[in-house]
């Protein structure tokens, strides 16, 4: 009889014996019972079950991997007592059977069954269910995609990403949106194997795939019926998809604001949509894994994930990291949002070095509206009210008891009919406050945003005319209210204004490093536009429209969720221009060409007005035209991360889980790589032990002119000394790889008291290959 399971690697003799014995006991074909007949009594929960890396299914015994997983599940479940008729839910005990992303399956089990399962030889570990969250267009011009090809119009050189497939995991997509019109699009490339579970009429050559994943979610969120892609839903997913690859839509605006032709970053790329999140609920981990499992087989080129957990999850437990590794192993570039829990430090998620982790920045467009006070002083804020409307005569300015307008009873008790109410942010979202103020009869609302947001205002469409003002401006209005009797004001809506000085700036909400799981790798990798992004939606939220009104199909949203699809679309352009580049090479191109300065050529500022640290901006703000021709790249193979994972002290089993379906490894038999030696486009030196010196090795691949000489330039503060060896790299051929090392030493022979920032550049004519250089220390030692 054949072994139902066989080892994937033949070096571990001892294990082979063990496996063979276990196999006979557990998995002889006679013992295989259908999953459907399991006893389904007791409390069932969803678990992700990871199978030990040495075990794999035997194609001679099991028809496919899912029948193997079903047999593993069956081996611990009582099969005799129940019939399927008595308990139809037993059918669904095996939720997902994974083929690519992990060696394992998701299943519903009782704690007793799990306990029994945990004694099996093949059992590695289980993870209880976990919920992830979504991290909630002028930008093509701002990023220089349009325009003269000779002056860097990237759309021209990349043919707008034609033929590249971007896979988007999100909450739904409004397939009928004009941004997803297939007119003029070529059919997807022959490698595309995905499918469209929408009505066939909804998919086309733009939206080539659409599938729903809710087999795990439906157990924890009761009432989540088979969603089969609700085409009317998907506020977030419609926005992210159209940002990445929406086609040209003339006349796009939000109530006349931002009027112009909307387009995504890669207007000719294809979109494959994977619904894994549900509005008001979240995204289930095992559904995310299943979607990535399929997307890789379907043939996507890019994966865009605007979702994450609240915490920095261990790389071996996190679906973005686990799926992401399998993605890069298959040459699929993966881009993920950094999180929206800034500006506090150590708030970042999606930290694995094989992901492109994207923070959010402001764009240079504002939707200006002024509050014109009774004394004629104008205080500027932002608003999405139609710029062609006016507020009319000045109105009395009032506030409620606590100044927050968060309690409808308080608002109702006060007569605010026809008045403008000023409200501090907090309590409930301002769009809800506007609805309450409307019911209470208010004519307008001023929202004062928190001080921590600095000058960054994120306008939303509100139910009544509303101007959102920065904290400092809000104080001016309040002062006016205190010092003048019968204070009045009116609003003047001025519409879009461009070239805001000090743009881009870091978004206040953009999550910050340091990287909690791997402090030797700087994260975020870079920042991209994520504030006030105009893109497609099924219909505008939070505003009651007149019955005969045309439903606006565009809205403005902000978040690292909006920044990630910008980078996914730009990656598609680079992929089109350089089809053979590895995911690491594309990422390197994006990072080494990112700009650390703003439109005033000053360091990119944080919301406090001070220069942003690398922990907020990584390598800087994406510069697509330069990214398509970076000169040199820091390349990596997928297996190149293995010594790094060993260096992070992951167990062999965990490393093997992460790198699946690569063969399992033994770290003892590999050279471990310290984090700073990973061939990463940014450089982090950890100086927490005497003699406070560190050496980082790097390899650069020439993707510029065949024959070229690069000279190093290092800028660091006097508190550290940096030595680069060699200081000149002379390439003779394309794709030639040369190495260099950087030795970073504390100048005073002690650990740096606070992080030190500098930069290392390789320069050759027009090429400037820049790496941010961050020096960190642990607790300062006396
Ligand atoms: C796997 O094989 C079983 C029979 O062993 C079959 O019922 C099932 O449909 C197959 N699943 C897939 C995904 O092919
Ligand atoms: C790129 O620019 C050239 C010259 O302006 C033009 O002929 C060509 O059609 C453009 N290509 C695309 C894809 O727009
Ligand atoms: C999808 O199909 C159903 C049933 O045929 C139909 O009622 C619905 O209008 C279709 N939706 C679209 C967008 O085609
Ligand atoms: C744009 O919208 C305006 C008003 O809604 C309409 O008059 C005009 O024809 C539209 N232009 C295009 C190109 O659709
Ligand atoms: C607003 O008014 C201007 C000038 O009167 C006009 O050109 C523009 O089309 C109007 N915009 C909208 C959205 O009605
Ligand atoms: C509220 O104030 C408006 C004008 O300030 C007035 O017309 C109205 O009668 C007042 N309503 C109540 C209930 O006092
Ligand atoms: C990077 O490495 C990969 C994997 O070895 C290789 O296929 C690719 O050609 C290399 N160079 C670039 C620029 O991607
Ligand atoms: C891994 O373990 C070694 C030995 O205990 C330790 O020196 C090293 O700092 C650890 N590395 C990390 C990244 O924690
Ligand atoms: C490591 O390599 C040695 C010699 O090549 C081999 O004997 C040993 O079994 C390997 N250990 C593991 C855990 O793979
Ligand atoms: C780094 O490079 C130096 C020489 O340039 C070499 O001696 C050292 O072994 C390298 N370290 C690693 C981890 O590759
Ligand atoms: C560059 O370093 C890699 C390992 O990091 C090594 O395999 C390779 O031989 C080195 N190349 C040169 C030219 O020294």
PDB file of C-alpha atoms in Angstrom, residues 102 409 637:
ATOM      1  CA  UNK A 102       0.242  27.407   3.397  1.00  0.00           C
ATOM      2  CA  UNK A 409     -30.793  65.506  22.490  1.00  0.00           C
ATOM      3  CA  UNK A 637      15.189  35.873  -4.921  1.00  0.00           C
TER       4      UNK A 637
END
